[in-house]
Amino acid sequence: MENVINVVVGRPGSGKTSWACQEAITLAADVNNIVIYIGRQQELERIVSEREYAGRGNLRFAGIPNAGAAIGSAIDLANAVEDENGQYDSDKAPHQMVYLFYDQCRCDAFHGRRDILEAAAKAGVIVYVICQSFEQVDKGDVEWLKKNCRCMVISKGRPPRNALPDEMMSKYR
């Protein structure tokens, strides 16, 4: 499945945010990657030490209220190269991979937000949406979920794994 939105779900306390923060730090260690993390600042600070976060200019943070702008920025970064003045040059081919982690999106994963996440995936952004149930992302539209998403489940102490069909349809609904 190309241009997919990775949806990682798990129960409260299952390690979703810990996994997402550590994955973001790991990806940001590669200078060819740009990582945008949308979530709650206190969660990022709780999980990621200042030493790990410091010096990671290619790890950018946005709060939930600024999610739309951050997703738009990810699309811009995937389609163009930013120069030293922060301007984008769309004539230059991008040399970096752009990753977007949207943690606990349940607050605002309305249809318009899903559309912009879909646009980001189509632009080449590697999108991870972190939440407690698939319903929070698909809003009951299971066909949209099947068409646009790679569904994963995380449990305490384990990395995400592909969700089984019955988990997508019942367990996490």
Tab-separated table of N, CA and C in Angstrom:
chain	number	residue	atom	x	y	z
A	1	MET	N	0.853	-1.182	0.000
A	1	MET	CA	0.000	0.000	0.000
A	1	MET	C	0.901	1.248	0.000
A	2	GLU	N	0.759	2.070	-0.993
A	2	GLU	CA	1.559	3.278	-1.121
A	2	GLU	C	0.802	4.469	-0.556
A	3	ASN	N	1.528	5.502	-0.128
A	3	ASN	CA	0.915	6.723	0.413
A	3	ASN	C	-0.045	6.399	1.559
A	4	VAL	N	0.426	5.659	2.506
A	4	VAL	CA	-0.416	5.166	3.585
A	4	VAL	C	-0.238	6.014	4.846
A	5	ILE	N	-1.291	6.062	5.622
A	5	ILE	CA	-1.250	6.680	6.942
A	5	ILE	C	-1.129	5.536	7.936
A	6	ASN	N	-0.067	5.526	8.711
A	6	ASN	CA	0.131	4.502	9.728
A	6	ASN	C	-0.633	4.906	10.976
A	7	VAL	N	-1.579	4.083	11.404
A	7	VAL	CA	-2.368	4.373	12.600
A	7	VAL	C	-1.956	3.369	13.664
A	8	VAL	N	-1.421	3.878	14.775
A	8	VAL	CA	-0.978	3.033	15.882
A	8	VAL	C	-1.941	3.251	17.036
A	9	VAL	N	-2.627	2.187	17.445
A	9	VAL	CA	-3.588	2.287	18.543
A	9	VAL	C	-3.172	1.384	19.688
A	10	GLY	N	-3.652	1.737	20.862
A	10	GLY	CA	-3.414	0.931	22.052
A	10	GLY	C	-4.172	1.519	23.223
A	11	ARG	N	-4.354	0.715	24.211
A	11	ARG	CA	-5.061	1.147	25.410
A	11	ARG	C	-4.266	2.225	26.144
A	12	PRO	N	-4.917	2.974	27.029
A	12	PRO	CA	-4.169	3.946	27.839
A	12	PRO	C	-3.041	3.242	28.601
A	13	GLY	N	-1.874	3.835	28.586
A	13	GLY	CA	-0.739	3.261	29.293
A	13	GLY	C	-0.020	2.154	28.549
A	14	SER	N	-0.356	1.934	27.291
A	14	SER	CA	0.259	0.848	26.531
A	14	SER	C	1.617	1.215	25.940
A	15	GLY	N	2.023	2.463	26.054
A	15	GLY	CA	3.331	2.872	25.549
A	15	GLY	C	3.304	3.555	24.199
A	16	LYS	N	2.133	4.013	23.773
A	16	LYS	CA	2.011	4.660	22.459
A	16	LYS	C	2.901	5.900	22.369
A	17	THR	N	2.754	6.801	23.325
A	17	THR	CA	3.513	8.051	23.288
A	17	THR	C	5.001	7.793	23.499
A	18	SER	N	5.353	6.884	24.391
A	18	SER	CA	6.770	6.545	24.597
A	18	SER	C	7.389	6.033	23.301
A	19	TRP	N	6.681	5.136	22.629
A	19	TRP	CA	7.186	4.605	21.377
A	19	TRP	C	7.346	5.726	20.346
A	20	ALA	N	6.319	6.571	20.211
A	20	ALA	CA	6.350	7.637	19.208
A	20	ALA	C	7.497	8.608	19.464
A	21	CYS	N	7.688	9.000	20.716
A	21	CYS	CA	8.781	9.935	21.036
A	21	CYS	C	10.144	9.321	20.764
A	22	GLN	N	10.343	8.081	21.169
A	22	GLN	CA	11.629	7.427	20.939
A	22	GLN	C	11.877	7.215	19.442
A	23	GLU	N	10.838	6.866	18.720
A	23	GLU	CA	10.961	6.690	17.270
A	23	GLU	C	11.321	8.027	16.608
A	24	ALA	N	10.687	9.105	17.050
A	24	ALA	CA	10.978	10.438	16.503
A	24	ALA	C	12.433	10.826	16.758
A	25	ILE	N	12.930	10.588	17.969
A	25	ILE	CA	14.329	10.899	18.308
A	25	ILE	C	15.280	10.069	17.447
A	26	THR	N	14.985	8.783	17.302
A	26	THR	CA	15.833	7.901	16.501
A	26	THR	C	15.883	8.372	15.047
A	27	LEU	N	14.727	8.690	14.481
A	27	LEU	CA	14.682	9.151	13.091
A	27	LEU	C	15.383	10.495	12.925
A	28	ALA	N	15.256	11.382	13.918
A	28	ALA	CA	15.868	12.710	13.835
A	28	ALA	C	17.389	12.641	13.937
A	29	ALA	N	17.933	11.532	14.407
A	29	ALA	CA	19.388	11.394	14.493
A	29	ALA	C	20.027	11.341	13.106
A	30	ASP	N	19.255	10.966	12.105
A	30	ASP	CA	19.742	10.931	10.729
A	30	ASP	C	19.536	12.319	10.118
A	31	VAL	N	20.618	12.954	9.679
A	31	VAL	CA	20.533	14.314	9.142
A	31	VAL	C	19.696	14.398	7.877
A	32	ASN	N	19.427	13.272	7.243
A	32	ASN	CA	18.602	13.263	6.037
A	32	ASN	C	17.114	13.208	6.336
A	33	ASN	N	16.754	13.131	7.598
A	33	ASN	CA	15.350	13.065	7.998
A	33	ASN	C	14.909	14.360	8.652
A	34	ILE	N	13.677	14.727	8.402
A	34	ILE	CA	13.021	15.810	9.143
A	34	ILE	C	11.825	15.178	9.821
A	35	VAL	N	11.699	15.417	11.127
A	35	VAL	CA	10.628	14.821	11.909
A	35	VAL	C	9.793	15.934	12.527
A	36	ILE	N	8.498	15.869	12.312
A	36	ILE	CA	7.568	16.806	12.941
A	36	ILE	C	6.725	15.999	13.912
A	37	TYR	N	6.750	16.409	15.169
A	37	TYR	CA	6.003	15.717	16.224
A	37	TYR	C	4.890	16.643	16.704
A	38	ILE	N	3.652	16.204	16.537
A	38	ILE	CA	2.493	16.966	17.002
A	38	ILE	C	1.965	16.252	18.238
A	39	GLY	N	1.875	16.966	19.327
A	39	GLY	CA	1.399	16.346	20.557
A	39	GLY	C	1.384	17.336	21.695
A	40	ARG	N	1.492	16.797	22.871
A	40	ARG	CA	1.516	17.623	24.078
A	40	ARG	C	2.962	17.787	24.534
A	41	GLN	N	3.386	19.025	24.722
A	41	GLN	CA	4.770	19.342	25.091
A	41	GLN	C	5.200	18.582	26.341
A	42	GLN	N	4.341	18.523	27.359
A	42	GLN	CA	4.724	17.869	28.610
A	42	GLN	C	4.991	16.374	28.410
A	43	GLU	N	4.290	15.745	27.480
A	43	GLU	CA	4.540	14.324	27.209
A	43	GLU	C	5.907	14.139	26.565
A	44	LEU	N	6.215	14.969	25.592
A	44	LEU	CA	7.521	14.884	24.929
A	44	LEU	C	8.634	15.115	25.941
A	45	GLU	N	8.488	16.130	26.780
A	45	GLU	CA	9.507	16.434	27.780
A	45	GLU	C	9.642	15.324	28.817
A	46	ARG	N	8.541	14.671	29.153
A	46	ARG	CA	8.565	13.588	30.146
A	46	ARG	C	9.334	12.385	29.611
A	47	ILE	N	9.219	12.127	28.340
A	47	ILE	CA	9.792	10.918	27.749
A	47	ILE	C	11.199	11.141	27.207
A	48	VAL	N	11.403	12.287	26.605
A	48	VAL	CA	12.668	12.563	25.936
A	48	VAL	C	13.494	13.511	26.794
A	49	SER	N	14.694	13.092	27.137
A	49	SER	CA	15.546	13.951	27.957
A	49	SER	C	16.002	15.162	27.151
A	50	GLU	N	16.349	16.209	27.869
A	50	GLU	CA	16.814	17.431	27.207
A	50	GLU	C	18.054	17.151	26.367
A	51	ARG	N	18.914	16.281	26.855
A	51	ARG	CA	20.139	15.933	26.140
A	51	ARG	C	19.815	15.267	24.801
A	52	GLU	N	18.821	14.387	24.784
A	52	GLU	CA	18.432	13.723	23.544
A	52	GLU	C	17.815	14.709	22.554
A	53	TYR	N	16.992	15.623	23.073
A	53	TYR	CA	16.255	16.556	22.223
A	53	TYR	C	17.157	17.673	21.710
A	54	ALA	N	18.121	18.093	22.538
A	54	ALA	CA	19.010	19.205	22.183
A	54	ALA	C	19.808	18.873	20.925
A	55	GLY	N	19.972	19.847	20.094
A	55	GLY	CA	20.783	19.683	18.900
A	55	GLY	C	20.090	18.939	17.769
A	56	ARG	N	18.843	18.637	17.930
A	56	ARG	CA	18.098	17.940	16.885
A	56	ARG	C	17.281	18.978	16.117
A	57	GLY	N	17.954	19.790	15.321
A	57	GLY	CA	17.277	20.826	14.559
A	57	GLY	C	16.284	20.269	13.556
A	58	ASN	N	16.449	18.998	13.223
A	58	ASN	CA	15.530	18.390	12.272
A	58	ASN	C	14.371	17.688	12.984
A	59	LEU	N	14.237	17.892	14.301
A	59	LEU	CA	13.068	17.428	15.055
A	59	LEU	C	12.297	18.673	15.467
A	60	ARG	N	11.104	18.812	14.926
A	60	ARG	CA	10.288	20.001	15.174
A	60	ARG	C	9.042	19.593	15.942
A	61	PHE	N	8.618	20.433	16.857
A	61	PHE	CA	7.458	20.146	17.698
A	61	PHE	C	6.334	21.130	17.402
A	62	ALA	N	5.100	20.623	17.422
A	62	ALA	CA	3.915	21.486	17.307
A	62	ALA	C	2.872	20.973	18.294
A	63	GLY	N	2.178	21.896	18.919
A	63	GLY	CA	1.091	21.525	19.816
A	63	GLY	C	-0.148	21.159	19.020
A	64	ILE	N	-1.087	20.480	19.679
A	64	ILE	CA	-2.329	20.052	19.024
A	64	ILE	C	-3.066	21.236	18.371
A	65	PRO	N	-3.146	22.423	19.030
A	65	PRO	CA	-3.864	23.532	18.373
A	65	PRO	C	-3.236	23.964	17.050
A	66	ASN	N	-1.962	23.666	16.844
A	66	ASN	CA	-1.267	24.050	15.616
A	66	ASN	C	-1.073	22.877	14.661
A	67	ALA	N	-1.853	21.813	14.849
A	67	ALA	CA	-1.683	20.595	14.051
A	67	ALA	C	-1.847	20.852	12.557
A	68	GLY	N	-2.854	21.590	12.155
A	68	GLY	CA	-3.091	21.849	10.735
A	68	GLY	C	-1.909	22.518	10.069
A	69	ALA	N	-1.355	23.540	10.714
A	69	ALA	CA	-0.195	24.247	10.163
A	69	ALA	C	1.024	23.329	10.102
A	70	ALA	N	1.202	22.486	11.118
A	70	ALA	CA	2.346	21.579	11.152
A	70	ALA	C	2.250	20.535	10.039
A	71	ILE	N	1.053	20.030	9.792
A	71	ILE	CA	0.871	19.060	8.709
A	71	ILE	C	1.140	19.731	7.366
A	72	GLY	N	0.653	20.965	7.203
A	72	GLY	CA	0.932	21.729	5.990
A	72	GLY	C	2.422	21.946	5.792
A	73	SER	N	3.139	22.217	6.874
A	73	SER	CA	4.594	22.388	6.811
A	73	SER	C	5.273	21.090	6.369
A	74	ALA	N	4.774	19.949	6.858
A	74	ALA	CA	5.342	18.656	6.449
A	74	ALA	C	5.167	18.457	4.953
A	75	ILE	N	4.006	18.828	4.430
A	75	ILE	CA	3.755	18.705	2.987
A	75	ILE	C	4.726	19.601	2.218
A	76	ASP	N	4.894	20.846	2.675
A	76	ASP	CA	5.844	21.758	2.025
A	76	ASP	C	7.257	21.168	2.035
A	77	LEU	N	7.658	20.624	3.179
A	77	LEU	CA	9.006	20.062	3.286
A	77	LEU	C	9.197	18.853	2.375
A	78	ALA	N	8.151	18.072	2.206
A	78	ALA	CA	8.251	16.900	1.345
A	78	ALA	C	8.349	17.276	-0.127
A	79	ASN	N	7.838	18.450	-0.476
A	79	ASN	CA	7.797	18.876	-1.872
A	79	ASN	C	8.870	19.859	-2.276
A	80	ALA	N	9.593	20.397	-1.335
A	80	ALA	CA	10.572	21.428	-1.659
A	80	ALA	C	11.726	21.398	-0.668
A	81	VAL	N	12.763	22.116	-0.994
A	81	VAL	CA	13.932	22.208	-0.133
A	81	VAL	C	13.950	23.592	0.501
A	82	GLU	N	14.182	23.618	1.805
A	82	GLU	CA	14.239	24.875	2.544
A	82	GLU	C	15.667	25.410	2.483
A	83	ASP	N	15.826	26.696	2.147
A	83	ASP	CA	17.161	27.278	2.118
A	83	ASP	C	17.520	27.834	3.500
A	84	GLU	N	18.697	28.449	3.617
A	84	GLU	CA	19.182	28.943	4.908
A	84	GLU	C	18.317	30.068	5.482
A	85	ASN	N	17.484	30.698	4.670
A	85	ASN	CA	16.595	31.767	5.133
A	85	ASN	C	15.195	31.259	5.465
A	86	GLY	N	15.010	29.943	5.419
A	86	GLY	CA	13.701	29.372	5.726
A	86	GLY	C	12.722	29.428	4.571
A	87	GLN	N	13.224	29.753	3.380
A	87	GLN	CA	12.380	29.813	2.190
A	87	GLN	C	12.433	28.477	1.472
A	88	TYR	N	11.367	28.134	0.764
A	88	TYR	CA	11.303	26.874	0.044
A	88	TYR	C	11.594	27.094	-1.431
A	89	ASP	N	12.394	26.225	-1.994
A	89	ASP	CA	12.710	26.268	-3.415
A	89	ASP	C	12.137	25.006	-4.049
A	90	SER	N	10.993	25.140	-4.688
A	90	SER	CA	10.322	23.965	-5.254
A	90	SER	C	11.026	23.424	-6.491
A	91	ASP	N	12.015	24.171	-7.030
A	91	ASP	CA	12.755	23.683	-8.185
A	91	ASP	C	13.810	22.652	-7.801
A	92	LYS	N	14.180	22.636	-6.516
A	92	LYS	CA	15.165	21.670	-6.048
A	92	LYS	C	14.460	20.412	-5.564
A	93	ALA	N	14.995	19.281	-5.926
A	93	ALA	CA	14.406	18.011	-5.477
A	93	ALA	C	14.724	17.809	-3.997
A	94	PRO	N	13.766	17.348	-3.212
A	94	PRO	CA	14.036	17.108	-1.795
A	94	PRO	C	15.003	15.940	-1.610
A	95	HIS	N	15.882	16.085	-0.639
A	95	HIS	CA	16.862	15.038	-0.357
A	95	HIS	C	16.590	14.363	0.980
A	96	GLN	N	15.608	14.837	1.700
A	96	GLN	CA	15.339	14.275	3.009
A	96	GLN	C	14.006	13.538	3.035
A	97	MET	N	13.884	12.675	4.018
A	97	MET	CA	12.617	12.006	4.286
A	97	MET	C	11.900	12.840	5.339
A	98	VAL	N	10.604	12.979	5.205
A	98	VAL	CA	9.820	13.754	6.163
A	98	VAL	C	8.889	12.799	6.896
A	99	TYR	N	8.969	12.821	8.216
A	99	TYR	CA	8.141	11.984	9.077
A	99	TYR	C	7.233	12.882	9.899
A	100	LEU	N	6.006	12.458	10.081
A	100	LEU	CA	5.036	13.204	10.871
A	100	LEU	C	4.435	12.264	11.906
A	101	PHE	N	4.568	12.617	13.178
A	101	PHE	CA	3.941	11.874	14.270
A	101	PHE	C	2.840	12.750	14.841
A	102	TYR	N	1.615	12.265	14.779
A	102	TYR	CA	0.449	13.011	15.261
A	102	TYR	C	-0.089	12.234	16.457
A	103	ASP	N	0.340	12.633	17.644
A	103	ASP	CA	0.065	11.879	18.865
A	103	ASP	C	-1.230	12.332	19.526
A	104	GLN	N	-2.084	11.361	19.845
A	104	GLN	CA	-3.347	11.611	20.533
A	104	GLN	C	-4.224	12.583	19.756
A	105	CYS	N	-4.455	12.260	18.517
A	105	CYS	CA	-5.222	13.119	17.618
A	105	CYS	C	-6.714	13.095	17.905
A	106	ARG	N	-7.140	12.298	18.874
A	106	ARG	CA	-8.575	12.122	19.112
A	106	ARG	C	-9.302	13.445	19.328
A	107	CYS	N	-8.567	14.451	19.722
A	107	CYS	CA	-9.191	15.754	19.984
A	107	CYS	C	-9.742	16.392	18.721
A	108	ASP	N	-9.087	16.155	17.584
A	108	ASP	CA	-9.490	16.909	16.392
A	108	ASP	C	-9.319	16.136	15.085
A	109	ALA	N	-9.527	14.842	15.095
A	109	ALA	CA	-9.390	14.068	13.856
A	109	ALA	C	-10.694	14.085	13.069
A	110	PHE	N	-11.197	15.268	12.813
A	110	PHE	CA	-12.415	15.424	12.025
A	110	PHE	C	-12.099	15.176	10.552
A	111	HIS	N	-13.132	15.126	9.729
A	111	HIS	CA	-12.931	14.775	8.313
A	111	HIS	C	-11.924	15.688	7.613
A	112	GLY	N	-11.932	16.965	7.864
A	112	GLY	CA	-10.978	17.871	7.232
A	112	GLY	C	-9.545	17.560	7.626
A	113	ARG	N	-9.343	17.163	8.874
A	113	ARG	CA	-8.003	16.807	9.336
A	113	ARG	C	-7.543	15.517	8.655
A	114	ARG	N	-8.473	14.582	8.496
A	114	ARG	CA	-8.119	13.349	7.791
A	114	ARG	C	-7.699	13.663	6.366
A	115	ASP	N	-8.390	14.606	5.733
A	115	ASP	CA	-8.060	14.971	4.353
A	115	ASP	C	-6.638	15.507	4.251
A	116	ILE	N	-6.238	16.330	5.203
A	116	ILE	CA	-4.889	16.903	5.134
A	116	ILE	C	-3.836	15.846	5.477
A	117	LEU	N	-4.172	14.899	6.352
A	117	LEU	CA	-3.253	13.784	6.618
A	117	LEU	C	-3.082	12.930	5.360
A	118	GLU	N	-4.176	12.721	4.656
A	118	GLU	CA	-4.144	11.976	3.403
A	118	GLU	C	-3.274	12.711	2.372
A	119	ALA	N	-3.414	14.029	2.298
A	119	ALA	CA	-2.600	14.829	1.374
A	119	ALA	C	-1.115	14.730	1.737
A	120	ALA	N	-0.817	14.720	3.027
A	120	ALA	CA	0.581	14.589	3.459
A	120	ALA	C	1.151	13.251	3.018
A	121	ALA	N	0.390	12.180	3.213
A	121	ALA	CA	0.856	10.859	2.788
A	121	ALA	C	1.078	10.819	1.281
A	122	LYS	N	0.171	11.419	0.515
A	122	LYS	CA	0.309	11.447	-0.946
A	122	LYS	C	1.516	12.274	-1.379
A	123	ALA	N	1.900	13.266	-0.560
A	123	ALA	CA	3.064	14.092	-0.875
A	123	ALA	C	4.382	13.387	-0.537
A	124	GLY	N	4.276	12.223	0.100
A	124	GLY	CA	5.484	11.477	0.441
A	124	GLY	C	5.880	11.556	1.899
A	125	VAL	N	5.093	12.239	2.715
A	125	VAL	CA	5.355	12.304	4.149
A	125	VAL	C	4.992	10.944	4.752
A	126	ILE	N	5.844	10.435	5.618
A	126	ILE	CA	5.557	9.183	6.312
A	126	ILE	C	4.801	9.555	7.586
A	127	VAL	N	3.507	9.251	7.595
A	127	VAL	CA	2.590	9.718	8.635
A	127	VAL	C	2.310	8.604	9.640
A	128	TYR	N	2.419	8.963	10.934
A	128	TYR	CA	2.015	8.082	12.031
A	128	TYR	C	0.985	8.827	12.864
A	129	VAL	N	-0.184	8.230	13.021
A	129	VAL	CA	-1.225	8.780	13.878
A	129	VAL	C	-1.305	7.860	15.094
A	130	ILE	N	-1.223	8.444	16.276
A	130	ILE	CA	-1.187	7.682	17.518
A	130	ILE	C	-2.461	7.988	18.298
A	131	CYS	N	-3.271	6.956	18.600
A	131	CYS	CA	-4.518	7.178	19.336
A	131	CYS	C	-4.959	5.898	20.037
A	132	GLN	N	-6.126	5.947	20.685
A	132	GLN	CA	-6.592	4.809	21.462
A	132	GLN	C	-7.501	3.864	20.690
A	133	SER	N	-8.106	4.328	19.607
A	133	SER	CA	-8.943	3.434	18.805
A	133	SER	C	-8.978	3.917	17.359
A	134	PHE	N	-9.208	2.989	16.465
A	134	PHE	CA	-9.291	3.347	15.048
A	134	PHE	C	-10.462	4.289	14.806
A	135	GLU	N	-11.503	4.165	15.603
A	135	GLU	CA	-12.700	5.000	15.472
A	135	GLU	C	-12.361	6.483	15.599
A	136	GLN	N	-11.337	6.790	16.398
A	136	GLN	CA	-10.954	8.190	16.589
A	136	GLN	C	-10.422	8.805	15.300
A	137	VAL	N	-9.912	7.990	14.401
A	137	VAL	CA	-9.385	8.483	13.141
A	137	VAL	C	-10.413	8.349	12.024
A	138	ASP	N	-11.055	7.185	11.951
A	138	ASP	CA	-11.953	6.963	10.810
A	138	ASP	C	-13.379	7.445	11.047
A	139	LYS	N	-13.712	7.781	12.279
A	139	LYS	CA	-15.055	8.293	12.625
A	139	LYS	C	-16.155	7.394	12.080
A	140	GLY	N	-15.921	6.080	12.149
A	140	GLY	CA	-16.918	5.122	11.706
A	140	GLY	C	-16.841	4.746	10.233
A	141	ASP	N	-15.964	5.385	9.493
A	141	ASP	CA	-15.823	5.119	8.056
A	141	ASP	C	-14.737	4.055	7.856
A	142	VAL	N	-15.088	2.809	8.079
A	142	VAL	CA	-14.133	1.709	8.028
A	142	VAL	C	-13.534	1.555	6.634
A	143	GLU	N	-14.304	1.851	5.596
A	143	GLU	CA	-13.775	1.752	4.236
A	143	GLU	C	-12.628	2.743	4.030
A	144	TRP	N	-12.757	3.949	4.581
A	144	TRP	CA	-11.675	4.924	4.496
A	144	TRP	C	-10.439	4.373	5.194
A	145	LEU	N	-10.633	3.788	6.361
A	145	LEU	CA	-9.530	3.209	7.128
A	145	LEU	C	-8.823	2.126	6.318
A	146	LYS	N	-9.589	1.219	5.731
A	146	LYS	CA	-9.009	0.122	4.949
A	146	LYS	C	-8.258	0.641	3.724
A	147	LYS	N	-8.791	1.674	3.100
A	147	LYS	CA	-8.218	2.208	1.860
A	147	LYS	C	-6.947	3.021	2.107
A	148	ASN	N	-6.914	3.792	3.188
A	148	ASN	CA	-5.854	4.781	3.378
A	148	ASN	C	-4.859	4.486	4.487
A	149	CYS	N	-5.112	3.462	5.289
A	149	CYS	CA	-4.303	3.300	6.492
A	149	CYS	C	-3.674	1.921	6.624
A	150	ARG	N	-2.555	1.913	7.258
A	150	ARG	CA	-1.925	0.684	7.739
A	150	ARG	C	-2.196	0.673	9.233
A	151	CYS	N	-2.970	-0.279	9.686
A	151	CYS	CA	-3.430	-0.309	11.071
A	151	CYS	C	-2.513	-1.173	11.924
A	152	MET	N	-2.076	-0.601	13.047
A	152	MET	CA	-1.176	-1.298	13.951
A	152	MET	C	-1.686	-1.180	15.382
A	153	VAL	N	-1.294	-2.153	16.194
A	153	VAL	CA	-1.663	-2.191	17.602
A	153	VAL	C	-0.374	-2.251	18.408
A	154	ILE	N	-0.331	-1.511	19.506
A	154	ILE	CA	0.824	-1.538	20.393
A	154	ILE	C	0.368	-1.989	21.774
A	155	SER	N	1.211	-2.750	22.414
A	155	SER	CA	0.939	-3.148	23.787
A	155	SER	C	2.210	-2.963	24.594
A	156	LYS	N	2.047	-2.794	25.883
A	156	LYS	CA	3.147	-2.430	26.776
A	156	LYS	C	4.395	-3.288	26.544
A	157	GLY	N	5.503	-2.602	26.311
A	157	GLY	CA	6.780	-3.274	26.166
A	157	GLY	C	7.034	-3.913	24.817
A	158	ARG	N	6.121	-3.740	23.879
A	158	ARG	CA	6.297	-4.338	22.556
A	158	ARG	C	6.170	-3.263	21.491
A	159	PRO	N	6.880	-3.422	20.385
A	159	PRO	CA	6.702	-2.464	19.284
A	159	PRO	C	5.358	-2.687	18.602
A	160	PRO	N	4.887	-1.720	17.833
A	160	PRO	CA	3.619	-1.890	17.117
A	160	PRO	C	3.684	-3.089	16.168
A	161	ARG	N	2.542	-3.740	16.016
A	161	ARG	CA	2.407	-4.854	15.079
A	161	ARG	C	1.165	-4.593	14.238
A	162	ASN	N	1.083	-5.240	13.087
A	162	ASN	CA	-0.097	-5.084	12.233
A	162	ASN	C	-1.330	-5.591	12.979
A	163	ALA	N	-2.403	-4.829	12.878
A	163	ALA	CA	-3.664	-5.210	13.523
A	163	ALA	C	-4.321	-6.333	12.746
A	164	LEU	N	-4.932	-7.234	13.483
A	164	LEU	CA	-5.713	-8.301	12.864
A	164	LEU	C	-7.060	-7.730	12.437
A	165	PRO	N	-7.704	-8.315	11.434
A	165	PRO	CA	-8.995	-7.786	10.969
A	165	PRO	C	-10.040	-7.629	12.082
A	166	ASP	N	-10.116	-8.606	12.990
A	166	ASP	CA	-11.115	-8.495	14.054
A	166	ASP	C	-10.766	-7.377	15.038
A	167	GLU	N	-9.473	-7.082	15.208
A	167	GLU	CA	-9.082	-5.965	16.075
A	167	GLU	C	-9.499	-4.643	15.459
A	168	MET	N	-9.357	-4.556	14.150
A	168	MET	CA	-9.760	-3.317	13.467
A	168	MET	C	-11.265	-3.107	13.569
A	169	MET	N	-12.019	-4.179	13.543
A	169	MET	CA	-13.468	-4.065	13.483
A	169	MET	C	-14.153	-4.023	14.856
A	170	SER	N	-13.500	-4.584	15.890
A	170	SER	CA	-14.235	-4.658	17.152
A	170	SER	C	-13.424	-4.245	18.365
A	171	LYS	N	-12.303	-4.870	18.578
A	171	LYS	CA	-11.558	-4.680	19.813
A	171	LYS	C	-11.205	-3.232	20.091
A	172	TYR	N	-10.810	-2.519	19.071
A	172	TYR	CA	-10.395	-1.133	19.265
A	172	TYR	C	-11.418	-0.161	18.708
A	173	ARG	N	-12.689	-0.472	18.868
A	173	ARG	CA	-13.783	0.403	18.412
A	173	ARG	C	-14.571	0.871	19.593
